[in-house]
């Protein structure tokens, strides 16, 4: 079932969050951009759109953890608890926004608005490819330091590819280094910077502030988990 079908069947209040959650497995960045565009057209949608965007980020985080585990199980075990803390923070903020912002029963997105724009996905895919090529070159030339920096650079566009880069810092024969654990946080921080900027650009001040505040809470929660576990 495509996102537009979900919205039509379940209504905006429930269809949009479900569609965003599923689409977040493909590109949460594209979801955030398109929801921001909708907020500019329908300001009443902002609260539900922010909650839906957080759910797409949650889906992306779950996939990120799976990629980390597939690349380096010791690294996933080292950051599993902090990532769970971050996931719970995202889920809690999304639920709070849903409860605070209820849409009228007859609220509908106009037919001229598509659920998610394919052009955004293609633009992001091009950016990911370009940045990934740059980061691979940096890792090859500068070694471990280059691998760390390249992972962060990739994180601005795509955290799942960055997860693979961070896993290269782990040697299965020795304990997981702190550099790798904090590398996970650095990748997430880079992603949050780009998503926050895109939130303001695509959705305006209200949408941008809500998204940035929520994403920062997620990052702080994850950082505390890494620091104390």
mmCIF file of C-alpha atoms in Angstrom:
data_model
loop_
_atom_site.group_PDB
_atom_site.id
_atom_site.type_symbol
_atom_site.label_atom_id
_atom_site.label_comp_id
_atom_site.label_asym_id
_atom_site.label_seq_id
_atom_site.Cartn_x
_atom_site.Cartn_y
_atom_site.Cartn_z
ATOM 1 C CA UNK A 1 0.000 0.000 0.000
ATOM 2 C CA UNK A 2 1.519 3.329 -1.012
ATOM 3 C CA UNK A 3 1.562 6.365 1.269
ATOM 4 C CA UNK A 4 -1.243 8.148 -0.565
ATOM 5 C CA UNK A 5 -3.439 5.051 -0.205
ATOM 6 C CA UNK A 6 -2.755 4.920 3.526
ATOM 7 C CA UNK A 7 -3.699 8.566 3.928
ATOM 8 C CA UNK A 8 -6.876 8.034 1.939
ATOM 9 C CA UNK A 9 -7.837 4.908 3.899
ATOM 10 C CA UNK A 10 -6.860 6.026 7.406
ATOM 11 C CA UNK A 11 -7.186 9.794 7.118
ATOM 12 C CA UNK A 12 -4.403 12.325 7.660
ATOM 13 C CA UNK A 13 -4.293 11.927 11.458
ATOM 14 C CA UNK A 14 -3.315 8.251 11.262
ATOM 15 C CA UNK A 15 -2.439 7.633 7.626
ATOM 16 C CA UNK A 16 0.333 10.227 7.511
ATOM 17 C CA UNK A 17 2.202 8.829 10.550
ATOM 18 C CA UNK A 18 1.971 5.256 9.259
ATOM 19 C CA UNK A 19 3.122 6.301 5.783
ATOM 20 C CA UNK A 20 5.989 8.314 7.292
ATOM 21 C CA UNK A 21 7.099 5.408 9.476
ATOM 22 C CA UNK A 22 7.253 3.067 6.487
ATOM 23 C CA UNK A 23 8.861 5.655 4.202
ATOM 24 C CA UNK A 24 11.506 6.331 6.845
ATOM 25 C CA UNK A 25 12.985 2.936 6.031
ATOM 26 C CA UNK A 26 13.814 4.360 2.601
ATOM 27 C CA UNK A 27 14.721 7.984 3.382
ATOM 28 C CA UNK A 28 13.683 9.871 6.498
ATOM 29 C CA UNK A 29 15.339 12.965 5.031
ATOM 30 C CA UNK A 30 12.969 12.907 2.054
ATOM 31 C CA UNK A 31 10.021 12.438 4.430
ATOM 32 C CA UNK A 32 11.083 15.428 6.546
ATOM 33 C CA UNK A 33 11.434 17.626 3.464
ATOM 34 C CA UNK A 34 8.055 16.682 2.027
ATOM 35 C CA UNK A 35 6.251 17.041 5.342
ATOM 36 C CA UNK A 36 7.821 20.480 5.700
ATOM 37 C CA UNK A 37 6.456 21.437 2.312
ATOM 38 C CA UNK A 38 2.990 20.334 3.413
ATOM 39 C CA UNK A 39 3.276 22.427 6.583
ATOM 40 C CA UNK A 40 3.890 25.544 4.496
ATOM 41 C CA UNK A 41 0.726 24.810 2.542
ATOM 42 C CA UNK A 42 -1.328 23.706 5.570
ATOM 43 C CA UNK A 43 0.032 25.251 8.836
ATOM 44 C CA UNK A 44 -2.567 23.306 10.877
ATOM 45 C CA UNK A 45 -0.720 20.140 9.877
ATOM 46 C CA UNK A 46 2.530 21.140 11.619
ATOM 47 C CA UNK A 47 2.094 19.195 14.869
ATOM 48 C CA UNK A 48 1.060 15.943 13.214
ATOM 49 C CA UNK A 49 3.704 16.438 10.515
ATOM 50 C CA UNK A 50 6.448 16.821 13.141
ATOM 51 C CA UNK A 51 5.273 13.696 14.949
ATOM 52 C CA UNK A 52 5.201 11.821 11.645
ATOM 53 C CA UNK A 53 8.699 13.054 10.787
ATOM 54 C CA UNK A 54 9.967 11.795 14.149
ATOM 55 C CA UNK A 55 8.474 8.387 13.400
ATOM 56 C CA UNK A 56 10.287 8.343 10.067
ATOM 57 C CA UNK A 57 13.499 9.166 11.953
ATOM 58 C CA UNK A 58 12.757 6.305 14.357
ATOM 59 C CA UNK A 59 12.380 3.893 11.441
ATOM 60 C CA UNK A 60 15.648 5.148 9.989
ATOM 61 C CA UNK A 61 17.352 4.666 13.381
ATOM 62 C CA UNK A 62 16.156 1.061 13.592
ATOM 63 C CA UNK A 63 17.534 0.360 10.120
ATOM 64 C CA UNK A 64 20.758 2.133 11.142
ATOM 65 C CA UNK A 65 21.130 -0.238 14.111
ATOM 66 C CA UNK A 66 20.568 -3.245 11.853
ATOM 67 C CA UNK A 67 23.251 -2.029 9.453
ATOM 68 C CA UNK A 68 25.659 -1.486 12.353
ATOM 69 C CA UNK A 69 24.964 -5.021 13.562
ATOM 70 C CA UNK A 70 25.465 -6.506 10.116
ATOM 71 C CA UNK A 71 28.768 -4.642 9.758
ATOM 72 C CA UNK A 72 30.065 -5.181 13.303
ATOM 73 C CA UNK A 73 28.090 -7.018 15.969
ATOM 74 C CA UNK A 74 30.533 -5.976 18.749
ATOM 75 C CA UNK A 75 29.921 -2.327 17.845
ATOM 76 C CA UNK A 76 26.152 -2.799 17.931
ATOM 77 C CA UNK A 77 26.412 -4.452 21.331
ATOM 78 C CA UNK A 78 28.484 -1.523 22.575
ATOM 79 C CA UNK A 79 25.925 1.090 21.497
ATOM 80 C CA UNK A 80 22.661 -0.881 21.744
ATOM 81 C CA UNK A 81 21.548 0.642 25.055
ATOM 82 C CA UNK A 82 22.221 4.275 24.001
ATOM 83 C CA UNK A 83 20.394 3.699 20.703
ATOM 84 C CA UNK A 84 17.437 2.249 22.610
ATOM 85 C CA UNK A 85 17.379 5.349 24.824
ATOM 86 C CA UNK A 86 17.354 7.527 21.706
ATOM 87 C CA UNK A 87 14.615 5.443 20.090
ATOM 88 C CA UNK A 88 12.423 5.732 23.189
ATOM 89 C CA UNK A 89 12.980 9.500 23.214
ATOM 90 C CA UNK A 90 11.851 9.786 19.577
ATOM 91 C CA UNK A 91 8.795 7.620 20.207
ATOM 92 C CA UNK A 92 7.855 9.530 23.350
ATOM 93 C CA UNK A 93 8.099 12.925 21.646
ATOM 94 C CA UNK A 94 6.076 11.690 18.666
ATOM 95 C CA UNK A 95 3.309 10.423 20.955
ATOM 96 C CA UNK A 96 3.296 13.698 22.896
ATOM 97 C CA UNK A 97 2.929 15.702 19.680
ATOM 98 C CA UNK A 98 0.063 13.489 18.489
ATOM 99 C CA UNK A 99 -1.790 14.026 21.742
ATOM 100 C CA UNK A 100 -1.274 17.792 21.673
ATOM 101 C CA UNK A 101 -2.174 18.324 18.015
ATOM 102 C CA UNK A 102 -5.408 16.679 16.904
ATOM 103 C CA UNK A 103 -6.652 17.422 13.389
ATOM 104 C CA UNK A 104 -10.343 17.978 12.588
ATOM 105 C CA UNK A 105 -12.090 14.819 11.408
ATOM 106 C CA UNK A 106 -12.737 16.326 7.982
ATOM 107 C CA UNK A 107 -9.157 17.561 7.498
ATOM 108 C CA UNK A 108 -7.716 16.457 4.148
ATOM 109 C CA UNK A 109 -4.632 17.090 2.070
ATOM 110 C CA UNK A 110 -5.621 18.577 -1.253
ATOM 111 C CA UNK A 111 -5.379 16.369 -4.323
ATOM 112 C CA UNK A 112 -2.599 18.500 -5.782
ATOM 113 C CA UNK A 113 -0.300 17.463 -2.945
ATOM 114 C CA UNK A 114 1.462 14.149 -3.375
ATOM 115 C CA UNK A 115 2.277 12.128 -0.310
ATOM 116 C CA UNK A 116 6.042 12.216 -0.956
ATOM 117 C CA UNK A 117 7.899 13.755 -3.880
ATOM 118 C CA UNK A 118 10.067 11.392 -5.954
ATOM 119 C CA UNK A 119 12.211 14.341 -7.062
ATOM 120 C CA UNK A 120 13.385 14.779 -3.465
ATOM 121 C CA UNK A 121 14.367 11.129 -3.248
ATOM 122 C CA UNK A 122 16.357 11.360 -6.494
ATOM 123 C CA UNK A 123 18.111 14.526 -5.356
ATOM 124 C CA UNK A 124 19.077 12.908 -2.068
ATOM 125 C CA UNK A 125 20.282 9.760 -3.851
ATOM 126 C CA UNK A 126 22.578 11.884 -6.025
ATOM 127 C CA UNK A 127 23.939 13.677 -2.961
ATOM 128 C CA UNK A 128 24.561 10.388 -1.166
ATOM 129 C CA UNK A 129 26.495 8.995 -4.136
ATOM 130 C CA UNK A 130 28.687 12.085 -4.417
ATOM 131 C CA UNK A 131 29.470 12.299 -0.709
ATOM 132 C CA UNK A 132 30.098 8.557 -0.435
ATOM 133 C CA UNK A 133 32.718 8.742 -3.205
ATOM 134 C CA UNK A 134 34.432 11.619 -1.416
ATOM 135 C CA UNK A 135 34.423 9.825 1.931
ATOM 136 C CA UNK A 136 35.833 6.610 0.439
ATOM 137 C CA UNK A 137 38.732 8.583 -0.979
ATOM 138 C CA UNK A 138 39.367 10.261 2.399
ATOM 139 C CA UNK A 139 39.444 6.912 4.183
ATOM 140 C CA UNK A 140 41.876 5.495 1.645
ATOM 141 C CA UNK A 141 44.242 8.469 1.835
ATOM 142 C CA UNK A 142 44.170 9.356 5.542
ATOM 143 C CA UNK A 143 43.660 5.979 7.209
ATOM 144 C CA UNK A 144 41.670 5.607 10.463
ATOM 145 C CA UNK A 145 41.317 9.348 10.976
ATOM 146 C CA UNK A 146 40.081 9.688 7.434
ATOM 147 C CA UNK A 147 37.617 6.841 8.006
ATOM 148 C CA UNK A 148 36.184 8.633 11.047
ATOM 149 C CA UNK A 149 35.907 11.976 9.243
ATOM 150 C CA UNK A 150 34.463 10.366 6.128
ATOM 151 C CA UNK A 151 31.802 8.599 8.195
ATOM 152 C CA UNK A 152 30.734 11.915 9.677
ATOM 153 C CA UNK A 153 30.693 13.545 6.242
ATOM 154 C CA UNK A 154 28.505 10.744 4.894
ATOM 155 C CA UNK A 155 26.273 11.131 7.960
ATOM 156 C CA UNK A 156 25.157 14.536 6.718
ATOM 157 C CA UNK A 157 23.458 12.790 3.812
ATOM 158 C CA UNK A 158 22.924 9.136 4.745
ATOM 159 C CA UNK A 159 23.517 7.501 8.140
ATOM 160 C CA UNK A 160 23.264 3.899 6.924
ATOM 161 C CA UNK A 161 26.246 4.162 4.604
ATOM 162 C CA UNK A 162 28.077 5.995 7.399
ATOM 163 C CA UNK A 163 27.397 3.079 9.757
ATOM 164 C CA UNK A 164 29.461 0.832 7.507
ATOM 165 C CA UNK A 165 32.345 3.325 7.609
ATOM 166 C CA UNK A 166 32.293 3.541 11.421
ATOM 167 C CA UNK A 167 32.320 -0.253 11.698
ATOM 168 C CA UNK A 168 35.689 -0.259 9.925
ATOM 169 C CA UNK A 169 37.164 1.287 13.081
ATOM 170 C CA UNK A 170 36.436 -1.925 15.003
ATOM 171 C CA UNK A 171 38.868 -4.834 15.131
ATOM 172 C CA UNK A 172 37.005 -8.031 16.129
ATOM 173 C CA UNK A 173 40.103 -9.204 18.013
ATOM 174 C CA UNK A 174 40.123 -6.295 20.503
ATOM 175 C CA UNK A 175 37.484 -4.431 22.559
ATOM 176 C CA UNK A 176 35.430 -1.818 20.742
ATOM 177 C CA UNK A 177 37.388 1.469 20.875
ATOM 178 C CA UNK A 178 35.805 4.651 22.213
ATOM 179 C CA UNK A 179 36.469 6.253 18.835
ATOM 180 C CA UNK A 180 33.978 3.873 17.207
ATOM 181 C CA UNK A 181 31.320 4.391 19.895
ATOM 182 C CA UNK A 182 31.568 8.158 19.660
ATOM 183 C CA UNK A 183 31.775 7.822 15.904
ATOM 184 C CA UNK A 184 28.212 6.485 15.985
ATOM 185 C CA UNK A 185 27.138 9.592 17.890
ATOM 186 C CA UNK A 186 29.043 11.862 15.500
ATOM 187 C CA UNK A 187 27.241 10.311 12.527
ATOM 188 C CA UNK A 188 23.864 10.845 14.206
ATOM 189 C CA UNK A 189 24.825 14.430 15.081
ATOM 190 C CA UNK A 190 25.756 15.158 11.457
ATOM 191 C CA UNK A 191 22.419 13.752 10.324
ATOM 192 C CA UNK A 192 20.546 15.897 12.837
ATOM 193 C CA UNK A 193 22.315 19.051 11.658
ATOM 194 C CA UNK A 194 21.291 18.400 8.058
ATOM 195 C CA UNK A 195 17.735 17.377 8.975
ATOM 196 C CA UNK A 196 17.280 20.431 11.176
ATOM 197 C CA UNK A 197 18.469 22.726 8.402
ATOM 198 C CA UNK A 198 16.174 21.033 5.885
ATOM 199 C CA UNK A 199 13.271 21.362 8.334
ATOM 200 C CA UNK A 200 13.636 25.142 8.431
ATOM 201 C CA UNK A 201 14.166 25.371 4.673
ATOM 202 C CA UNK A 202 11.249 23.152 3.701
ATOM 203 C CA UNK A 203 8.732 23.883 6.469
ATOM 204 C CA UNK A 204 9.492 27.301 7.902
ATOM 205 C CA UNK A 205 10.147 28.525 11.432
ATOM 206 C CA UNK A 206 7.485 26.625 13.413
ATOM 207 C CA UNK A 207 8.179 23.262 11.787
ATOM 208 C CA UNK A 208 11.937 23.831 11.955
ATOM 209 C CA UNK A 209 11.930 24.748 15.634
ATOM 210 C CA UNK A 210 9.799 21.779 16.630
ATOM 211 C CA UNK A 211 11.931 19.354 14.635
ATOM 212 C CA UNK A 212 15.253 20.795 15.800
ATOM 213 C CA UNK A 213 14.195 20.744 19.442
ATOM 214 C CA UNK A 214 13.001 17.142 19.260
ATOM 215 C CA UNK A 215 16.064 15.936 17.350
ATOM 216 C CA UNK A 216 18.397 17.642 19.834
ATOM 217 C CA UNK A 217 16.646 15.888 22.718
ATOM 218 C CA UNK A 218 17.158 12.605 20.885
ATOM 219 C CA UNK A 219 20.863 13.354 20.391
ATOM 220 C CA UNK A 220 21.430 14.373 24.024
ATOM 221 C CA UNK A 221 19.641 11.251 25.254
ATOM 222 C CA UNK A 222 21.805 9.043 23.047
ATOM 223 C CA UNK A 223 24.975 10.883 24.080
ATOM 224 C CA UNK A 224 24.191 10.384 27.765
ATOM 225 C CA UNK A 225 23.641 6.702 27.056
ATOM 226 C CA UNK A 226 27.043 6.416 25.395
ATOM 227 C CA UNK A 227 28.768 8.356 28.187
ATOM 228 C CA UNK A 228 27.340 6.340 31.064
ATOM 229 C CA UNK A 229 27.044 2.811 29.681
#
